[in-house]
Amino acid sequence: PPPPPLAAAEMGLLSKRQAAQDKYKDEPKAAGAPFETNLGGGVRSKRNLARANGDYLAPSVQEARAHLDEVHPRIQGPRGLRPYPLNIGLGDLGIEFGPGIAMYFNFLQWLACTFFILFILNFPTIMVAHAAKYYGPFSAARNSSGYQALWDGQGGFDMGSTTFGSIAPDDVEESTWLVYDDGQTVHTVSKRHFLYGSAAMDMLGTLMFLVMSAFFVRRQRQIERNVDEDSIEIADYTVTVKGLPADASDKEEVRCFFELKFGKVVDAVLARNDGILLYLHKQRATIAMDHDAAHSRFLKSRRGEKHMQKLEAHITALDERIALLKQQKFFKTKLAFVTFSEESSYIACLKGSPQGWLGRKLMKTEDRFRGKFAYQVTPAPAPSDVMFENLDVSETSRFFRRRVINVVTLALLIISFSAITVLSTTKRDLTVSTEMDDLKLAVEIGGPGGGIFGTPASVLAASIDPDEIMLPDAFNGTHAFEPVCRVELAACEVIYSETGLLTLIPWGSFMSVLPVYGVMSATEKEVKVKSIRMEIEMCGADKDDCPAERYGAADRRTCHACYCAGLQYGWKMQHMSMEEGEIRSDRELALIRDQCDPFLEEPGIIETLLLIVAVASVTLVNGALKLIIKKISVFERPASFISLQRNIAEKVFVAQFLNTAVSLLVVNAAIPELLKGVPIVDAILFNGNYRDFDRLWYADIGGPLMITMLVNCVAPVATNLAQEVAASCQRCWGRCFSWTQKRLNDAYTGPQFDIATRYGEVLMCLMVTMMYGSGMPLLYAFACFFCLLISFFDRRFLLRVCRRPPRYGTDLAELAMTVTPWAALLHMLVGMWMHTHFETPNIGATLGAGTEYLDVLGSKSSAANSTTLANLLSAGAGISNLLEIAANATAAANSANAAEYEPLMDEIPRRVLQTNGFPFMMLAVLFLFVLVMRAAVHIFWNTLITVLPCFESLPCCGKSVDYEGVPSFEDAFLNDKLRGMHTYEMRDMPMYRDFFFEGDAVKKNSKKRLALKGGAEAAYNVDDDEDDVDMADIGQLLGMPSNGQAGGLGL
């Protein structure tokens, strides 16, 4: 197809190249033009000829784009290669990229559907928890969190209002919790029935999750089978042979041995423990690329000759080291890849070779390799899965490497946890600032221009904009606001008091209410104060919002400003004798920010930036941890690429899950008895402020966690888009500054599709959502949105931006299928504890003779206070006596809160036997029983076939190897039916091709290097006989598509 039109910036560069290109345009066709002698080569390019003559030919953008089409996912269209359509099916994805890719996107689709169903099942819980209104004796028709319903057009909305934190605690006495009037009938639902309904829907969702998990595993297995049946890979003909002698260096010997026993062998590739040679070749190739670029720069500008000489010296030193290492060290054969011509030979080899240790011991002499070496045969992995550079690492060394990496990962977790703690502290310091703006207070209290508090010029201007108000230089809010506000607050107390309820708004103290008669719990008092404070704030903001039932409220609109001024200045005057360093409590700071937010000073730019970083601390730390884990996991040096990817996915999942969900729980939980007596740790873990999943936990911990999960929905998409932009910038940079075609081709090569870290992020989302979904069901909606979002953007990133990935196997999908059931178990246990925060009757009482559940929490103390107040009022007590009683009651409540917690071991049986917790516990026990039985049977069977391998050969017990009916290897190769790589030769694999890079520059000491090159690279020569032809050579002769190019139907 014709190349796409060049950009305007490239036209000038093209014209400069034209002269050099015309000079060598006809060189390859001229007589005596140099040709490569081996079949794997071809005609020397115009660029090589130009260099040989000392001329510089700039790299070609057209060649770079052709290279991009070669290494990126492309399908053959009517006008040439084009990108795959985004709506490509899972089956086609699996055929083209391996079953692992198809199973990944199927996992995302399954999670999106599952979370959507869970959200629908729990949607009534969200709506009722937010909208339900309790009708205690002093309520203000607001829901249990103190907010009005969202559709009322009043009040507010926050994340906590959709959680269990909006349900009234057990000390709130209420009869009809949800009231709905349809115009004919008033429907009511009690709180207990709501709790039963919420638990029932949660239990139904858990059962549905388990059932869908079973279907999910079945679907994954089906995708794996379908991809295996519909695609032909070289692995379908190849076996891995272990146990060969270390000196088995002749591939012909191995090929003939298996061909005589099982049938025609197409190729045999020996893998040795020569990883050190590979690393040296990699270093040499890097320097050779730099030398190639330096030589091109020298041809263009005639500068940099000394730099070229230094690079040549480095290359020569590496060549000498490689040759010397090859002479001094004996590289052992670790394994062999034997590729058969027919599927029948492949299956016969698997069935006719011993599998267990006993079978190898009993192997006949005539069946052994060289008559004495018993070997083991297994199905070969995909060629891209083999990491040749790690074959020299023993299993013992790999074991200790894995332990070292685990220790380093643990240290990183501790460091990341400390970083999150520091950032959270910074966030707290920024968010608890309670300094108020004197200009805003002056406008609200004094009137336009600041009134009696402003300067004459400010009063004359009569502005209501705080930025235009001017106060005297000697203005002191402590003394200026108090005389005016004390009178105002006294009048406000009268306006906002009700029959049987006194509203107290003293200067310098928090607002409170005092019931004259009746029962009022601490929660009801708090909600009532919140209701009154919201009325005062709304009235101060707009006169039309002043409640009509509050007589005189429209004339006293400074109540809110005076109340906040008292909290700012009155508190300072009352606590001037406090010790240095003593500050308000966290609860007091939170109340001030909640009640007086309109008058707080706005944070500066630096403070705002720090606050943004602190809020996103978990996401930032997780992102940094992900990059570090990817780097250190390479140190383990696994033998297969998919094992490396699985290790990365596991570590990313564990690290992000601990940082996002577990750390918040163990740091803020108040369960000191768990680690009592353990030095240092007992002061950090389980020594927080939250004994249970109460309203404050949802407000302080649950709400920020939901925001973090919402941010995590966008972070992976932003990463993909950032990499796409970076790839575009890299191509632009390469067009301008690349001196060689190799560098320009690399600039046009897209990033890798990182499926390992993405699996870790998805599994983290799954575990966190299932862990806290019972009490915060809105997480299900976030998780569904997350899965849908990254499913689309990852598919687009794979098919439009990334280079062609290796053919992924099923290891990562197996990890997902292993973690999913444990997410269900975690949901049952944490969900049971969240539901049983609200007390319900014992399961025996519910199923028995109908014993009534009596809620008497706090009733005695409340009744005692009411009786005392009634007696004092009848005796003619004044307001001072009532305030003294209120102070005493507050002190008693604080003492009760400081008392010892109920022992955890006594708390567990009560919660387990509650009606709203017993089903979760029973399902968890049943689930654990099934898992233990499956594990026991699996261990027993593995032990049995290890001791007695003959059981595995029984028709009913053995693993059958089925015929797939694939054609011969030669037919599949020549008809372009093979997917993925076509050989196990390392030199022909894209990931190792750059290891043996040879530049086009003419070196001065080329004769010496050629001699060293033969000795250094002999370990990687495909054949000793130059006349031997392999399948890659045949493909080049026939003009077959390259390994990264699709043919046939383009799937």
GROMACS .gro file of C-alpha atoms in nm, residues 342-612:
model
  271
  342GLU     CA    1   0.344  -3.516   1.332
  343GLU     CA    2   0.107  -3.480   1.625
  344SER     CA    3   0.101  -3.859   1.663
  345SER     CA    4   0.476  -3.862   1.730
  346TYR     CA    5   0.434  -3.582   1.984
  347ILE     CA    6   0.164  -3.773   2.175
  348ALA     CA    7   0.356  -4.099   2.151
  349CYS     CA    8   0.657  -3.931   2.307
  350LEU     CA    9   0.449  -3.795   2.597
  351LYS     CA   10   0.281  -4.127   2.660
  352GLY     CA   11   0.590  -4.343   2.605
  353SER     CA   12   0.826  -4.149   2.831
  354PRO     CA   13   0.842  -4.195   3.211
  355GLN     CA   14   0.683  -3.922   3.421
  356GLY     CA   15   0.749  -4.000   3.786
  357TRP     CA   16   1.073  -4.080   3.966
  358LEU     CA   17   0.983  -4.447   3.992
  359GLY     CA   18   0.921  -4.472   3.618
  360ARG     CA   19   1.264  -4.325   3.549
  361LYS     CA   20   1.423  -4.571   3.791
  362LEU     CA   21   1.257  -4.865   3.617
  363MET     CA   22   1.331  -4.738   3.266
  364LYS     CA   23   1.491  -5.005   3.046
  365THR     CA   24   1.849  -4.964   2.935
  366GLU     CA   25   1.764  -4.966   2.566
  367ASP     CA   26   1.512  -4.684   2.621
  368ARG     CA   27   1.759  -4.457   2.798
  369PHE     CA   28   1.957  -4.183   2.626
  370ARG     CA   29   2.301  -4.326   2.544
  371GLY     CA   30   2.181  -4.640   2.722
  372LYS     CA   31   2.223  -4.498   3.074
  373PHE     CA   32   2.051  -4.159   3.112
  374ALA     CA   33   1.682  -4.164   3.211
  375TYR     CA   34   1.506  -3.854   3.088
  376GLN     CA   35   1.176  -3.679   3.160
  377VAL     CA   36   0.944  -3.540   2.895
  378THR     CA   37   0.679  -3.269   2.943
  379PRO     CA   38   0.480  -3.054   2.699
  380ALA     CA   39   0.691  -2.758   2.592
  381PRO     CA   40   0.592  -2.402   2.675
  382ALA     CA   41   0.562  -2.134   2.409
  383PRO     CA   42   0.902  -2.020   2.279
  384SER     CA   43   0.847  -1.670   2.420
  385ASP     CA   44   0.803  -1.822   2.767
  386VAL     CA   45   1.160  -1.954   2.787
  387MET     CA   46   1.416  -1.727   2.958
  388PHE     CA   47   1.746  -1.870   2.832
  389GLU     CA   48   1.954  -1.626   3.036
  390ASN     CA   49   1.819  -1.777   3.361
  391LEU     CA   50   1.877  -2.145   3.286
  392ASP     CA   51   2.214  -2.137   3.463
  393VAL     CA   52   2.043  -2.061   3.798
  394SER     CA   53   1.988  -2.370   4.013
  395GLU     CA   54   1.664  -2.432   4.198
  396THR     CA   55   1.845  -2.389   4.530
  397SER     CA   56   1.977  -2.051   4.426
  398ARG     CA   57   1.636  -1.953   4.295
  399PHE     CA   58   1.481  -2.056   4.628
  400PHE     CA   59   1.711  -1.826   4.827
  401ARG     CA   60   1.670  -1.548   4.573
  402ARG     CA   61   1.294  -1.573   4.619
  403ARG     CA   62   1.333  -1.543   4.996
  404VAL     CA   63   1.556  -1.237   4.962
  405ILE     CA   64   1.302  -1.073   4.732
  406ASN     CA   65   1.025  -1.150   4.981
  407VAL     CA   66   1.225  -0.981   5.257
  408VAL     CA   67   1.290  -0.678   5.037
  409THR     CA   68   0.922  -0.664   4.943
  410LEU     CA   69   0.829  -0.675   5.312
  411ALA     CA   70   1.070  -0.389   5.380
  412LEU     CA   71   0.913  -0.195   5.094
  413LEU     CA   72   0.570  -0.256   5.245
  414ILE     CA   73   0.689  -0.118   5.579
  415ILE     CA   74   0.839   0.185   5.408
  416SER     CA   75   0.525   0.242   5.200
  417PHE     CA   76   0.310   0.206   5.510
  418SER     CA   77   0.524   0.467   5.686
  419ALA     CA   78   0.497   0.697   5.384
  420ILE     CA   79   0.119   0.663   5.380
  421THR     CA   80   0.110   0.737   5.753
  422VAL     CA   81   0.322   1.052   5.709
  423LEU     CA   82   0.112   1.172   5.417
  424SER     CA   83  -0.207   1.101   5.611
  425THR     CA   84  -0.070   1.306   5.901
  426THR     CA   85   0.009   1.588   5.660
  427LYS     CA   86  -0.343   1.565   5.524
  428ARG     CA   87  -0.483   1.582   5.877
  429ASP     CA   88  -0.270   1.884   5.964
  430LEU     CA   89  -0.392   2.063   5.653
  431THR     CA   90  -0.756   1.968   5.688
  432VAL     CA   91  -0.788   2.043   6.061
  433SER     CA   92  -0.676   2.404   6.030
  434THR     CA   93  -0.946   2.605   6.203
  435GLU     CA   94  -0.816   2.958   6.157
  436MET     CA   95  -1.106   3.180   6.053
  437ASP     CA   96  -1.113   3.481   5.825
  438ASP     CA   97  -1.177   3.801   6.021
  439LEU     CA   98  -1.299   3.976   5.707
  440LYS     CA   99  -1.575   3.720   5.649
  441LEU     CA  100  -1.683   3.736   6.014
  442ALA     CA  101  -1.684   4.116   6.010
  443VAL     CA  102  -1.913   4.130   5.705
  444GLU     CA  103  -2.159   3.877   5.848
  445ILE     CA  104  -2.170   4.027   6.198
  446GLY     CA  105  -2.119   4.399   6.130
  447GLY     CA  106  -2.290   4.425   5.791
  448PRO     CA  107  -2.177   4.588   5.461
  449GLY     CA  108  -1.831   4.736   5.480
  450GLY     CA  109  -1.768   4.558   5.809
  451GLY     CA  110  -2.003   4.786   6.003
  452ILE     CA  111  -1.863   4.886   6.340
  453PHE     CA  112  -1.557   4.670   6.280
  454GLY     CA  113  -1.445   4.826   5.949
  455THR     CA  114  -1.251   5.144   5.873
  456PRO     CA  115  -1.446   5.458   5.777
  457ALA     CA  116  -1.347   5.412   5.413
  458SER     CA  117  -1.464   5.051   5.417
  459VAL     CA  118  -1.798   5.145   5.577
  460LEU     CA  119  -1.844   5.420   5.319
  461ALA     CA  120  -1.786   5.173   5.035
  462ALA     CA  121  -2.045   4.939   5.193
  463SER     CA  122  -1.915   4.635   5.009
  464ILE     CA  123  -2.023   4.283   5.100
  465ASP     CA  124  -1.719   4.124   4.936
  466PRO     CA  125  -1.477   4.015   5.213
  467ASP     CA  126  -1.179   4.088   4.986
  468GLU     CA  127  -1.279   4.455   4.972
  469ILE     CA  128  -1.326   4.497   5.348
  470MET     CA  129  -1.063   4.687   5.546
  471LEU     CA  130  -1.018   4.648   5.922
  472PRO     CA  131  -0.818   4.875   6.154
  473ASP     CA  132  -0.456   4.779   6.205
  474ALA     CA  133  -0.519   4.728   6.577
  475PHE     CA  134  -0.824   4.505   6.518
  476ASN     CA  135  -0.850   4.221   6.768
  477GLY     CA  136  -1.135   3.979   6.709
  478THR     CA  137  -1.111   3.843   7.062
  479HIS     CA  138  -1.228   4.173   7.210
  480ALA     CA  139  -1.416   4.317   6.910
  481PHE     CA  140  -1.666   4.037   6.842
  482GLU     CA  141  -1.745   3.930   7.198
  483PRO     CA  142  -1.961   4.225   7.319
  484VAL     CA  143  -2.183   4.210   7.012
  485CYS     CA  144  -2.202   3.832   6.983
  486ARG     CA  145  -2.286   3.753   7.343
  487VAL     CA  146  -2.610   3.946   7.309
  488GLU     CA  147  -2.685   3.790   6.971
  489LEU     CA  148  -2.622   3.435   7.091
  490ALA     CA  149  -2.848   3.481   7.391
  491ALA     CA  150  -3.130   3.584   7.157
  492CYS     CA  151  -3.050   3.292   6.924
  493GLU     CA  152  -3.087   3.046   7.213
  494VAL     CA  153  -3.445   3.164   7.264
  495ILE     CA  154  -3.531   3.154   6.893
  496TYR     CA  155  -3.401   2.801   6.832
  497SER     CA  156  -3.528   2.641   7.153
  498GLU     CA  157  -3.841   2.426   7.138
  499THR     CA  158  -4.107   2.311   7.374
  500GLY     CA  159  -3.938   2.072   7.615
  501LEU     CA  160  -3.596   2.130   7.459
  502LEU     CA  161  -3.341   2.401   7.539
  503THR     CA  162  -3.085   2.506   7.278
  504LEU     CA  163  -2.759   2.627   7.436
  505ILE     CA  164  -2.518   2.842   7.229
  506PRO     CA  165  -2.271   2.989   7.480
  507TRP     CA  166  -1.987   3.214   7.367
  508GLY     CA  167  -1.672   3.006   7.321
  509SER     CA  168  -1.837   2.661   7.352
  510PHE     CA  169  -2.001   2.413   7.120
  511MET     CA  170  -2.375   2.417   7.065
  512SER     CA  171  -2.576   2.164   7.266
  513VAL     CA  172  -2.936   2.075   7.350
  514LEU     CA  173  -3.090   1.986   7.683
  515PRO     CA  174  -3.423   1.800   7.703
  516VAL     CA  175  -3.651   1.915   7.982
  517TYR     CA  176  -3.848   1.591   7.975
  518GLY     CA  177  -3.850   1.267   7.780
  519VAL     CA  178  -3.572   1.031   7.677
  520MET     CA  179  -3.298   1.155   7.442
  521SER     CA  180  -2.988   0.951   7.366
  522ALA     CA  181  -2.646   1.093   7.288
  523THR     CA  182  -2.695   1.019   6.918
  524GLU     CA  183  -3.031   1.195   6.912
  525LYS     CA  184  -2.874   1.498   7.078
  526GLU     CA  185  -2.596   1.505   6.820
  527VAL     CA  186  -2.837   1.479   6.529
  528LYS     CA  187  -3.062   1.746   6.679
  529VAL     CA  188  -2.767   1.984   6.720
  530LYS     CA  189  -2.671   1.920   6.360
  531SER     CA  190  -3.026   1.993   6.245
  532ILE     CA  191  -3.042   2.322   6.436
  533ARG     CA  192  -2.696   2.426   6.320
  534MET     CA  193  -2.796   2.365   5.956
  535GLU     CA  194  -3.106   2.582   6.004
  536ILE     CA  195  -2.893   2.860   6.150
  537GLU     CA  196  -2.641   2.838   5.865
  538MET     CA  197  -2.911   2.839   5.595
  539CYS     CA  198  -3.083   3.137   5.754
  540GLY     CA  199  -2.755   3.330   5.770
  541ALA     CA  200  -2.686   3.263   5.403
  542ASP     CA  201  -3.030   3.358   5.271
  543LYS     CA  202  -3.316   3.532   5.448
  544ASP     CA  203  -3.572   3.335   5.248
  545ASP     CA  204  -3.437   3.011   5.398
  546CYS     CA  205  -3.507   3.116   5.755
  547PRO     CA  206  -3.763   2.872   5.901
  548ALA     CA  207  -4.103   3.034   5.942
  549GLU     CA  208  -4.172   2.840   6.263
  550ARG     CA  209  -3.869   3.005   6.425
  551TYR     CA  210  -4.018   3.340   6.525
  552GLY     CA  211  -3.764   3.621   6.489
  553ALA     CA  212  -3.506   3.408   6.306
  554ALA     CA  213  -3.510   3.642   6.004
  555ASP     CA  214  -3.409   3.933   6.228
  556ARG     CA  215  -3.123   3.740   6.390
  557ARG     CA  216  -2.922   3.617   6.094
  558THR     CA  217  -2.584   3.667   6.263
  559CYS     CA  218  -2.624   3.362   6.485
  560HIS     CA  219  -2.398   3.143   6.274
  561ALA     CA  220  -2.118   3.400   6.240
  562CYS     CA  221  -2.124   3.483   6.613
  563TYR     CA  222  -2.124   3.114   6.705
  564CYS     CA  223  -1.814   3.054   6.490
  565ALA     CA  224  -1.643   3.369   6.618
  566GLY     CA  225  -1.694   3.234   6.968
  567LEU     CA  226  -1.537   2.901   6.874
  568GLN     CA  227  -1.238   3.088   6.731
  569TYR     CA  228  -1.178   3.362   6.991
  570GLY     CA  229  -1.381   3.262   7.296
  571TRP     CA  230  -1.208   2.924   7.317
  572LYS     CA  231  -0.866   3.094   7.308
  573MET     CA  232  -0.958   3.326   7.596
  574GLN     CA  233  -1.096   3.042   7.806
  575HIS     CA  234  -0.785   2.825   7.751
  576MET     CA  235  -0.501   3.078   7.778
  577SER     CA  236  -0.378   2.891   8.083
  578MET     CA  237  -0.337   2.563   7.893
  579GLU     CA  238   0.006   2.406   7.879
  580GLU     CA  239   0.215   2.483   7.575
  581GLY     CA  240   0.154   2.240   7.291
  582GLU     CA  241  -0.195   2.139   7.405
  583ILE     CA  242  -0.451   2.167   7.128
  584ARG     CA  243  -0.809   2.076   7.062
  585SER     CA  244  -0.905   1.713   7.022
  586ASP     CA  245  -0.955   1.561   6.678
  587ARG     CA  246  -1.330   1.556   6.731
  588GLU     CA  247  -1.339   1.924   6.827
  589LEU     CA  248  -1.136   2.020   6.522
  590ALA     CA  249  -1.362   1.814   6.297
  591LEU     CA  250  -1.673   1.977   6.448
  592ILE     CA  251  -1.534   2.327   6.392
  593ARG     CA  252  -1.456   2.254   6.029
  594ASP     CA  253  -1.796   2.097   5.978
  595GLN     CA  254  -1.993   2.374   6.150
  596CYS     CA  255  -1.793   2.681   6.046
  597ASP     CA  256  -1.658   2.594   5.703
  598PRO     CA  257  -1.791   2.915   5.533
  599PHE     CA  258  -1.572   3.132   5.760
  600LEU     CA  259  -1.245   2.936   5.745
  601GLU     CA  260  -0.943   3.082   5.571
  602GLU     CA  261  -0.880   2.950   5.223
  603PRO     CA  262  -0.560   2.742   5.192
  604GLY     CA  263  -0.274   2.879   4.985
  605ILE     CA  264  -0.142   2.728   4.663
  606ILE     CA  265   0.129   2.527   4.837
  607GLU     CA  266  -0.113   2.399   5.099
  608THR     CA  267  -0.360   2.302   4.826
  609LEU     CA  268  -0.094   2.108   4.635
  610LEU     CA  269   0.017   1.930   4.952
  611LEU     CA  270  -0.342   1.844   5.030
  612ILE     CA  271  -0.392   1.695   4.682
   0.00000   0.00000   0.00000
